[in-house]
XYZ file of C-alpha atoms in Angstrom:
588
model
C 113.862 106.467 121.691
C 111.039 108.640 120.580
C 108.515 105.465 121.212
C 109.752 105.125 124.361
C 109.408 108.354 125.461
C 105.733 108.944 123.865
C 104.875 105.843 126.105
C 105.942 107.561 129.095
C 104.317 110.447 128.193
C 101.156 108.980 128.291
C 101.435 106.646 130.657
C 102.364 109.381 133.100
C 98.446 110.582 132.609
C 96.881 107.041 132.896
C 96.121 105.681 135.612
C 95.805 101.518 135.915
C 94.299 100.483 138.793
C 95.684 96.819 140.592
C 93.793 94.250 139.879
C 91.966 91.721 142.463
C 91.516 88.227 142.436
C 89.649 86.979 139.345
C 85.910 86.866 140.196
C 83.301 85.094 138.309
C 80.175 87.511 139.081
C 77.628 88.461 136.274
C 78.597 92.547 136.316
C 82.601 92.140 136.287
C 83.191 95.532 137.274
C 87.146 95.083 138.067
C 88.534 98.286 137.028
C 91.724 97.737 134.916
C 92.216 101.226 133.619
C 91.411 104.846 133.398
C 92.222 107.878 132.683
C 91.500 111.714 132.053
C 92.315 114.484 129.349
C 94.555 116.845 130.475
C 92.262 119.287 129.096
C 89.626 120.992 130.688
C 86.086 122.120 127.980
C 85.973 125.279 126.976
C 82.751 125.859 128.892
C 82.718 123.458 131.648
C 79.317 124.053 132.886
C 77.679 123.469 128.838
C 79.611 120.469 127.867
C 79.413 118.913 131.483
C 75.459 119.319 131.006
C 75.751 117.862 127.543
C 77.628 114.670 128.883
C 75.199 114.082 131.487
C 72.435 114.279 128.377
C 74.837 111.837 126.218
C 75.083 109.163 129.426
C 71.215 108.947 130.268
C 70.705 108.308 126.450
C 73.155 105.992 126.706
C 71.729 103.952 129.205
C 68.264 103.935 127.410
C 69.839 103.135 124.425
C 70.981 99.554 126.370
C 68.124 99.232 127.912
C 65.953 98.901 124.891
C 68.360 97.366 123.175
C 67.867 94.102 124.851
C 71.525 92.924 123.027
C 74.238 90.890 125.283
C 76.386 92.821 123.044
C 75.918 96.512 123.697
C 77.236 99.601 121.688
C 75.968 103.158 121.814
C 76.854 105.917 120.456
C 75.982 109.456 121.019
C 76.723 113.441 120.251
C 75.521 116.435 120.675
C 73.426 118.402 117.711
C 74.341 121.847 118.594
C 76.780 123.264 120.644
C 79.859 121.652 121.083
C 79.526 118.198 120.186
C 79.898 115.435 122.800
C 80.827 111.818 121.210
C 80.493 108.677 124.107
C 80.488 105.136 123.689
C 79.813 102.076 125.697
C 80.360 98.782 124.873
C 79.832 95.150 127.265
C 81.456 91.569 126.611
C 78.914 89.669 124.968
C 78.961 87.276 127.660
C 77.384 89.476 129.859
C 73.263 89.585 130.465
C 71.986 92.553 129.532
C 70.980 93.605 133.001
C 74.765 92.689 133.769
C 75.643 94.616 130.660
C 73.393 97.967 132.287
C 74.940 97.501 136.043
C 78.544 97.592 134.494
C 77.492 100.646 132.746
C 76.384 102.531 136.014
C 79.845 101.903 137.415
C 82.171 102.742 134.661
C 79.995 106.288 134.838
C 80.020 106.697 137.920
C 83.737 105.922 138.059
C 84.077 108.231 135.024
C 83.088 111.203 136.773
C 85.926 111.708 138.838
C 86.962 113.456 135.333
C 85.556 116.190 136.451
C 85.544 119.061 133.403
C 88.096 117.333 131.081
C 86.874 117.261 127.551
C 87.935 113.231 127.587
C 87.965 110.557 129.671
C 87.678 106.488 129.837
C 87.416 103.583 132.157
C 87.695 99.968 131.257
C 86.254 97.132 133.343
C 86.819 93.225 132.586
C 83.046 93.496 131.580
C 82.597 96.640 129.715
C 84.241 100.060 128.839
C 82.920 103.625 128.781
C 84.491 106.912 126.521
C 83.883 110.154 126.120
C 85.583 113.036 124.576
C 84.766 116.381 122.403
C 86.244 114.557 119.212
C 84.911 111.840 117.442
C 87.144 108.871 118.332
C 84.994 105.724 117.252
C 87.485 104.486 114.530
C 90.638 104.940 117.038
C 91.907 101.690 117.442
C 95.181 102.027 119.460
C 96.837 104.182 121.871
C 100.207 104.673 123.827
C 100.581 103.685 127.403
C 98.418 100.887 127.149
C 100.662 97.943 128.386
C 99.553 94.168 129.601
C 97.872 93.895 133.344
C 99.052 90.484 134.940
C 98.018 89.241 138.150
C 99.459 88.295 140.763
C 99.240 83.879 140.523
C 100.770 81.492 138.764
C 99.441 78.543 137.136
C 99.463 74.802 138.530
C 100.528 73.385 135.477
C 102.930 76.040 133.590
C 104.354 74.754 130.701
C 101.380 73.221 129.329
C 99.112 76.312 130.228
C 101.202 78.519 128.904
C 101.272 76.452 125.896
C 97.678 76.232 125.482
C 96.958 79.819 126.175
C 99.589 80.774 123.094
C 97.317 78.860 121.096
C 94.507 80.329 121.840
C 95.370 83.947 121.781
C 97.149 83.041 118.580
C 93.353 81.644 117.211
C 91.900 84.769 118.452
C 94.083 87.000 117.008
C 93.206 85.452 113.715
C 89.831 84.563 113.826
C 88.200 87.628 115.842
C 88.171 89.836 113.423
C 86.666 88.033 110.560
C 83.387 87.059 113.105
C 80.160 89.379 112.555
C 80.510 91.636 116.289
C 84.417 91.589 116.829
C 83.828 89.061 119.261
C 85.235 85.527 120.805
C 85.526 83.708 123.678
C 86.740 80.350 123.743
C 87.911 77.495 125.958
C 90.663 74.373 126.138
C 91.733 71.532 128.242
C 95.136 71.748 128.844
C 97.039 68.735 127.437
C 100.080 66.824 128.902
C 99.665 68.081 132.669
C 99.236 66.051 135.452
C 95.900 67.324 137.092
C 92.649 66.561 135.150
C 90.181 68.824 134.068
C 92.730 72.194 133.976
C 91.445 74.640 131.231
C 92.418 77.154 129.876
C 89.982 79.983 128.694
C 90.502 83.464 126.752
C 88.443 86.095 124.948
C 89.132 88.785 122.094
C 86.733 91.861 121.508
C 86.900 94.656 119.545
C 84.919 98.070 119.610
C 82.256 97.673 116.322
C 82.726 101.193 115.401
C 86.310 100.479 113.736
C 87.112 97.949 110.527
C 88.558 94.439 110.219
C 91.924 95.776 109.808
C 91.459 98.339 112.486
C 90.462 95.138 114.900
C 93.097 93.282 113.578
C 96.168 96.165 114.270
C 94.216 96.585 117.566
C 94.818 92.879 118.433
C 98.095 92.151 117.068
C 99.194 94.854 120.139
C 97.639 93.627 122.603
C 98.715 89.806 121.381
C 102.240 91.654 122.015
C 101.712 93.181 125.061
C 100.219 90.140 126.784
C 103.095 88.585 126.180
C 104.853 89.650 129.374
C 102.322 87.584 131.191
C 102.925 84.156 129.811
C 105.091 82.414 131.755
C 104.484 83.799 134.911
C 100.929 84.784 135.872
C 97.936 82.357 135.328
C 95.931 85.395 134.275
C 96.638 88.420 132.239
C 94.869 91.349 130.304
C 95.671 93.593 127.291
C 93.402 96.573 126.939
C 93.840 99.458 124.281
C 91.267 102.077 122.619
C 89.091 99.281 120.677
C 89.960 96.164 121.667
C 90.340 93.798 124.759
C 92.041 90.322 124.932
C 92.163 88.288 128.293
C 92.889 84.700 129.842
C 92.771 82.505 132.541
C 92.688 79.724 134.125
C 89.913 79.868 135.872
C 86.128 80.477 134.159
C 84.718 83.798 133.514
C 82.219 83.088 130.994
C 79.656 80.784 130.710
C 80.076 77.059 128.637
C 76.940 78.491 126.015
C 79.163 81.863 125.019
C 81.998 79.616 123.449
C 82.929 80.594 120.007
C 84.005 77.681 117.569
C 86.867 79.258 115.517
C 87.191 76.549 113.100
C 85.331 78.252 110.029
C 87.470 81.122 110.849
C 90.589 79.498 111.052
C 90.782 77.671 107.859
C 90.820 73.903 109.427
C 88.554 71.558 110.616
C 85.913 69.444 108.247
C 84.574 72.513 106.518
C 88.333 73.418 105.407
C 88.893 69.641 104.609
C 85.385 70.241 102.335
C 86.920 73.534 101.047
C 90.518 72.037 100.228
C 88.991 69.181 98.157
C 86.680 70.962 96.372
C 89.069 73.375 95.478
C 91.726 70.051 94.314
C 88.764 68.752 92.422
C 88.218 72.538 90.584
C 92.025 72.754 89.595
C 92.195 69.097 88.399
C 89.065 69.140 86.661
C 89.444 72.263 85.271
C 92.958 72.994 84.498
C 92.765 72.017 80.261
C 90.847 75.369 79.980
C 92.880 77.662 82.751
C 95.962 77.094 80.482
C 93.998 77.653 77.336
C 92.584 80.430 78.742
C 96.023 81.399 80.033
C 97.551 81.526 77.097
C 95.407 83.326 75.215
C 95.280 86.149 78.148
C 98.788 86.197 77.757
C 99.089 86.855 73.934
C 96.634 89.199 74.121
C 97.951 91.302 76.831
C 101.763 91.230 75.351
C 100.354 92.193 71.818
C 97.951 94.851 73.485
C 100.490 96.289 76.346
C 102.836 99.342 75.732
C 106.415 100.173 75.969
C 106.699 99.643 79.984
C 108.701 102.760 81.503
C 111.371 101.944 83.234
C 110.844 102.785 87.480
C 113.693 105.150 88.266
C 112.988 105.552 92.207
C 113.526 102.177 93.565
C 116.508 100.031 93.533
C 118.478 97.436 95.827
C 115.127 96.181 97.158
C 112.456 93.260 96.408
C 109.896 93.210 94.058
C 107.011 94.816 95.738
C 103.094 94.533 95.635
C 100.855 96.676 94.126
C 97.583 98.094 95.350
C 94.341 98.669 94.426
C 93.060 99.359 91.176
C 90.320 102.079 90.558
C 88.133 102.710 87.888
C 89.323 106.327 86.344
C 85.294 107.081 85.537
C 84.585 106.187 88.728
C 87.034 108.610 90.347
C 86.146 111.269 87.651
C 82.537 111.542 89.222
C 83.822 110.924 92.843
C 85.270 114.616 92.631
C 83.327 115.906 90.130
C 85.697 116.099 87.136
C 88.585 117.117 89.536
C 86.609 120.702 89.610
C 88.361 123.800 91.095
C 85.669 123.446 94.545
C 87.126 119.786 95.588
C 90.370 120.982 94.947
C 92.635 120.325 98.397
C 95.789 121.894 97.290
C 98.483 121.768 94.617
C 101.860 119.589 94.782
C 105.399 119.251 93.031
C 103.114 116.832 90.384
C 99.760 118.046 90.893
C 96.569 118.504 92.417
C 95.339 116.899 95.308
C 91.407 116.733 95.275
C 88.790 115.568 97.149
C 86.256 112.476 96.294
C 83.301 110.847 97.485
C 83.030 107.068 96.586
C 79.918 105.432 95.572
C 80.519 103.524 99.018
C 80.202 107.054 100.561
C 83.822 106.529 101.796
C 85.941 110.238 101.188
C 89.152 110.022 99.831
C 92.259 112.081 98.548
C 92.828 111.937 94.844
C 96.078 112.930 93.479
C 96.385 114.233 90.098
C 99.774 113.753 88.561
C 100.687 116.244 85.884
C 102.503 114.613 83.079
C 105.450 117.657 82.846
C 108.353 115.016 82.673
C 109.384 111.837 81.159
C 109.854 110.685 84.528
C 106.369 111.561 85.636
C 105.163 107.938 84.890
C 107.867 106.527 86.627
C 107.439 108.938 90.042
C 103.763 107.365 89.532
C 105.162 103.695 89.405
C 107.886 104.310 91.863
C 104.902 105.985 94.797
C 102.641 103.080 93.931
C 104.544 100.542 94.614
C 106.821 102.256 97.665
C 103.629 103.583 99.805
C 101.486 100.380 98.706
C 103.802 98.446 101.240
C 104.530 100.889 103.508
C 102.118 100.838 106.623
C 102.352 102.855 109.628
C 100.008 105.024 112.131
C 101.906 108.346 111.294
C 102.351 107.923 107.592
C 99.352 108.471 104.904
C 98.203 105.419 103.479
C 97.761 104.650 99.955
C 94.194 102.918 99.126
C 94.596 102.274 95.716
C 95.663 104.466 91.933
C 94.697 104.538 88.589
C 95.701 105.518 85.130
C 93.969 106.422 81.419
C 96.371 107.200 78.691
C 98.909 110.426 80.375
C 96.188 110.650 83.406
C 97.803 109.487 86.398
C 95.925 109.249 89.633
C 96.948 108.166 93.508
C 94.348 107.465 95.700
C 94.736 108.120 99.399
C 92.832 108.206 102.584
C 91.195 111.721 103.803
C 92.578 113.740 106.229
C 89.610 116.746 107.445
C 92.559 118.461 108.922
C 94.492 119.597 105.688
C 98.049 120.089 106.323
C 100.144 121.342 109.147
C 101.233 124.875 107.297
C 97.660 126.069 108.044
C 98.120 125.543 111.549
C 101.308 127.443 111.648
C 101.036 130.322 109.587
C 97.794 130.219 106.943
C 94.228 130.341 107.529
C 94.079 128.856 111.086
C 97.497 130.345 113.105
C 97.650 130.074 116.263
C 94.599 127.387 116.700
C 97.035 124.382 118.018
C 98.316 124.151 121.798
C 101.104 122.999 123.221
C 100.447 119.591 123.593
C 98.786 119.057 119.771
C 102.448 121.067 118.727
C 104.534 118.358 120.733
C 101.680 115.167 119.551
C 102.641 116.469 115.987
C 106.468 116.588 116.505
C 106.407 112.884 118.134
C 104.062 111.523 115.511
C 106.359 113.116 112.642
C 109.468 111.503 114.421
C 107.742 108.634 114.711
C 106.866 108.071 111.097
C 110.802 109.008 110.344
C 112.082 106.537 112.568
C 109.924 103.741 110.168
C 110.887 104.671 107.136
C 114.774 104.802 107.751
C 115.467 102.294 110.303
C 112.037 99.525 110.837
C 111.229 99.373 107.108
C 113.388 96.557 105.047
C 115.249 99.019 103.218
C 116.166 102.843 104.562
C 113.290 104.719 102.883
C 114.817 108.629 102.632
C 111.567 111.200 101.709
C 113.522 114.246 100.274
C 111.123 116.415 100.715
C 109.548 116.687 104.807
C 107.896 119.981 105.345
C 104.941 121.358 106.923
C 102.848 121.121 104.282
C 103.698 117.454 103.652
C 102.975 116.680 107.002
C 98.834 115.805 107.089
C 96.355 115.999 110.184
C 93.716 113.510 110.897
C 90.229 114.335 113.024
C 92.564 113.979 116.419
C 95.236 116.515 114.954
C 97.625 113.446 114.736
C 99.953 113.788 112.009
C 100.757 111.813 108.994
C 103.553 111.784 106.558
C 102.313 112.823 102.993
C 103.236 112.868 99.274
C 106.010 110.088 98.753
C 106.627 111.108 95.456
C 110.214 112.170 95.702
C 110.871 109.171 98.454
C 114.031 107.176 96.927
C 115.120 103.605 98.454
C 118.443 103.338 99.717
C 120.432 100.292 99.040
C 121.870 98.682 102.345
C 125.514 98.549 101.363
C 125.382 102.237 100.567
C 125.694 104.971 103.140
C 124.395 107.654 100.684
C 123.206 108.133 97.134
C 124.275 110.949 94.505
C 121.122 112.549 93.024
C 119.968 115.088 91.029
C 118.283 117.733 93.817
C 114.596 117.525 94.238
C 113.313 118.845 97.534
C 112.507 122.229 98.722
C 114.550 125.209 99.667
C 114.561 126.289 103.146
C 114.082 122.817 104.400
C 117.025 121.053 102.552
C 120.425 120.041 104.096
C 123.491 121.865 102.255
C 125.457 118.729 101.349
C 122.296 117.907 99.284
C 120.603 120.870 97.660
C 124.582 122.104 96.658
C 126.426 118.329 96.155
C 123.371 115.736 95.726
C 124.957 113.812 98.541
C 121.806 112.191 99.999
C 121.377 110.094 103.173
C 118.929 109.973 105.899
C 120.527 112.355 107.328
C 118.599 114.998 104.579
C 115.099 113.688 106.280
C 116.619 114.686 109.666
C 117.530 118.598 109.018
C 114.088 119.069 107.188
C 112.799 117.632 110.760
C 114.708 119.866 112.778
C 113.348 122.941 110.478
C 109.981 121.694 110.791
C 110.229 121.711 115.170
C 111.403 124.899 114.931
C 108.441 125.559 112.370
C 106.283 124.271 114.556
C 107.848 126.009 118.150
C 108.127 129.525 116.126
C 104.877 129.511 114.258
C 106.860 130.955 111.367
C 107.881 130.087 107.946
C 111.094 128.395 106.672
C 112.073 129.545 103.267
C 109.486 131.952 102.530
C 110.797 134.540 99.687
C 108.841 137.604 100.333
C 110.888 140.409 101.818
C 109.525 140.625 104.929
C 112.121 140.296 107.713
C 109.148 138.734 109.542
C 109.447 136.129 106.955
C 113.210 135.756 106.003
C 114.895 132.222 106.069
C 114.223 130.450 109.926
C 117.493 129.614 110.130
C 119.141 133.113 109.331
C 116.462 134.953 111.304
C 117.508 132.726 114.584
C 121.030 132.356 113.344
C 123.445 131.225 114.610
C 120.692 129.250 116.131
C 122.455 128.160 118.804
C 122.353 131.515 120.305
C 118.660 131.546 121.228
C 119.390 128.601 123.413
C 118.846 130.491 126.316
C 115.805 131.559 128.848
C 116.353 134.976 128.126
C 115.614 134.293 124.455
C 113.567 131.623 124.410
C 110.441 133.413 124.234
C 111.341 135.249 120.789
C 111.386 131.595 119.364
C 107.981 130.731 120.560
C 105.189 131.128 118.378
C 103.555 134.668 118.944
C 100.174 132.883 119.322
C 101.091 130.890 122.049
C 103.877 133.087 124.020
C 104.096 131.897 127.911
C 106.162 131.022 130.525
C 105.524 127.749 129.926
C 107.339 127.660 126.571
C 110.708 128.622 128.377
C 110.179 126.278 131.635
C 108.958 122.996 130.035
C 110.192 122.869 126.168
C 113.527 123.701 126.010
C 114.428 120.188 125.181
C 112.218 120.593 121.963
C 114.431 123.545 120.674
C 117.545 121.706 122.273
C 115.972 118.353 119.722
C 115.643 121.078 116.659
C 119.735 122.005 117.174
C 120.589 118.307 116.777
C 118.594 118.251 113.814
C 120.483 120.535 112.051
């Protein structure tokens, strides 16, 4: 329910214009979408000046690039930054590649003053906003774009084009550029010489499993077009996938996918060399083997057993860092990387020799259990993947020195935003973005996950932002599996006050339902700008729930406003997010 209404959020502010007839002309300038920030810059004049500067560099930039494959990238140096990007099929000349560009700008302009904007041609695409955005790889809203013919031959074409987008999907993002473009005859129809022909593309700027997420959504979303149009589209933020039955590309821009793909001679090579390798060699793997084996069992402690994960499959585990390595990567876990302290320790920040910046939790050994909270996040978040929820790059361990390794999020937590360093700096629509997101990431772990994953402990500060102030689920540490045949656990209580449900923090009786109250104290966290469960004795600080209680009484215009963040205080608050309070009363 929350998906679906995030996608109609967003869809509401794109715009995707109809599509014509396929044409096969060098520029390809069909427009297939667009759309506009709802934001206007700060100063409209300065940053509309600045994105005129970031387009004509741009243009040089593809102009002396002399590339069929085209990708710029541009900001600002002072004053508020401007971040663009352009990027053409590689089946385009790069003359083509330049006259594309010219349109998508000039089609881009009817932004106006909004501080973002994009437009997305079949034969190139053009962004800009006042954030950096180059390693976005999806957004909501972006659905399939079918047209309006059908194929001659539509059981076999539709047939063949599965196949292909199924190659693509695979093979795309393991070729150097994010780019392929391939072509089939379509077998057992009755007219000779039908093809079929598709191409995958993803932005450069984003990673292998960025371009692979990318496509496996727009593999999904094409869907809707098989079986009923002989042409169909799937855009999204960094990648593109497309068929058809008639040619849009030329016969020398066909990609062979067989290295990629694991068949063909050079994977008949690769399977008998690797037959050969066992066979040959397989005397001294079990020597070998067996040796490993006694030396590890007379070499390994006592193991501890996990106490946080039951009822479910044997999991993988992730990565394994060196602890040296992450020692120097934030400089001996000094007091100036530190990022903030948890339930088991100290989050800090680290540079890799790679340059890449991560999170790196500390775990304090001040339990027996403390090894197995370390076993039990490990394995839990290592196979847990979702846009809202942090992800876990790999951990380590030396003696009682437990460490989690995580990716970096520049925006710290949300309890900054709502009442430390930097109240009052989120709007309405980054407050609502969070709340979605958080839902979002909720709605995974109890119901799309194998096994109902309950958290324990959601609260502002658990909740992390990332450069585009979209949130993400943090510190799984407490997270416990529930079995399927159970409706709710009895535990010991490990959460935090103000945000706990009463059947758990007073009987241990835990369900999902414990994740859902916390939620409902964080909207009204979020909507209020105040503090749940602060202890000071300032009434400006007392309990959220006993300041507004009953809670249900505030549920009116007249009152409305005295729930809204001080900060942000408009009419606005009482005319369009009533429903947002109204979702915080179900919570709870």
């Amino acid at each position: 329910m929350v998906d679906s209404a995030v996608r109609r959020w967003f869809t509401a502010a794109v715009l995707i214009a109809s599509l014509s007839e396929p044409a096969v002309r060098g520029q390809q300038t069909d427009q297939l979408n667009k759309g506009c920030s709802q934001y206007n810059a700060t100063d409209a004049t300065d940053f509309s000046r600045r994105l005129n500067s970031s387009f004509a560099d741009l243009r040089n930039q593809l102009l002396l690039s002399h590339r069929q494959n085209n990708i710029s990238k541009h900001f600002a140096t002072t004053g508020p930054p401007v971040y663009a990007m352009v990027q053409c099929r590689n089946y385009l000349s790069a003359a083509d590649c330049v006259a594309c560009y010219d349109a998508a700008v000039a089609a881009i302009r009817s932004c106006s003053s909004a501080n973002g904007g994009r437009v997305i041609f079949d034969g190139c695409f053009l962004r800009y906003e006042s954030n950096n955005f180059y390693d976005q790889t999806t957004l909501p809203g972006n659905l399939a774009i079918c047209s309006n013919r059908t194929a001659l031959q539509r059981v076999p074409f539709n047939a063949t084009v599965e196949q292909l987008l199924n190659e693509l999907q695979t093979a795309t993002p393991k070729i150097d550029g994010f780019f392929a473009a391939t072509k089939r005859v379509v077998s057992g129809g009755s007219s000779g010489g039908a093809a079929a022909y598709a191409v995958a593309q993803c932005a450069e700027t984003i990673s292998k499993s960025g371009c692979q997420d990318c496509l496996a959504v727009a593999h999904k979303n094409i869907q809707g077009c098989l079986g009923k149009s002989a042409e169909g589209r799937a855009v999204d933020a960094a990648c593109f996938l497309r068929y058809s039955d008639t040619p849009f590309f030329a016969e020398d821009h066909v990609t062979n996918l067989e290295p990629f793909l694991g068949i063909g001679s050079s994977g008949k090579k690769k399977k008998a060399i690797i037959i050969g390798c066992v066979v040959g060699g397989m005397g001294l793997v079990l020597v070998f083997g067996v040796v490993f084996l006694l030396y590890q069992r007379s070499n390994k402690p006592e193991a501890t057993k996990r106490g946080n994960i039951s009822g479910t499959t044997e999991l993988r585990g992730p990565e394994t860092y060196r602890f040296k390595d992450l020692k120097a990567a934030t400089k001996d876990f000094c007091e100036e990387n530190k990022l903030g302290e948890g339930g088991f320790g100290g989050v800090y920040k680290g540079v890799l020799r790679s340059g890449d910046v991560v999170a790196v939790k500390k775990l304090a050994m001040i339990s027996s259990r403390a090894k197995a909270d370390f076993d039990s996040e490990v394995k839990l978040i290592t196979n847990v993947h979702h846009r809202n929820l942090i992800r876990l790059l790999g951990c380590s361990s030396k003696g009682e020195d437990l460490l989690l390794v995580y990716e970096y999020m520049a925006n710290g937590s949300l309890d900054k935003y709502l009442y430390g360093e930097k109240r009052g700096t989120l709007n309405w629509k980054q407050r609502f973005d969070i709340i979605f997101g958080t839902a979002r990431g909720l709605a995974y772990l109890h119901d799309q996950f194998h096994v109902c994953i309950i958290h324990r402990d959601i609260k502002s500060s658990n909740i992390l932002l990332d450069n585009s102030f979209q949130p993400k689920i943090a510190d799984f540490g407490l997270a416990r599996l529930l079995p399927e045949n159970q409706s709710h656990l009895s535990t010991r209580f490990a959460g935090t006050l103000g945000y706990t449900a009463p059947e758990y923090a007073i009987h241990g009786h835990l369900s999902e339902k414990v994740d859902t109250y916390s939620f409902g104290v964080v909207v009204l966290e979020i909507v209020s700008g105040r503090r749940s469960g602060n202890v000071q004795s300032d009434p400006e600080n007392e309990y959220l729930l006993k300041q507004y209680g009953p809670v249900k009484q505030a549920f009116n215009k007249p009152n409305m406003k005295a729930v809204a963040s001080k900060s942000l205080e408009s009419k606005a608050f009482v005319n369009l997010n009533a429903s947002y309070f109204c979702l915080h009363l179900r919570c709870i």
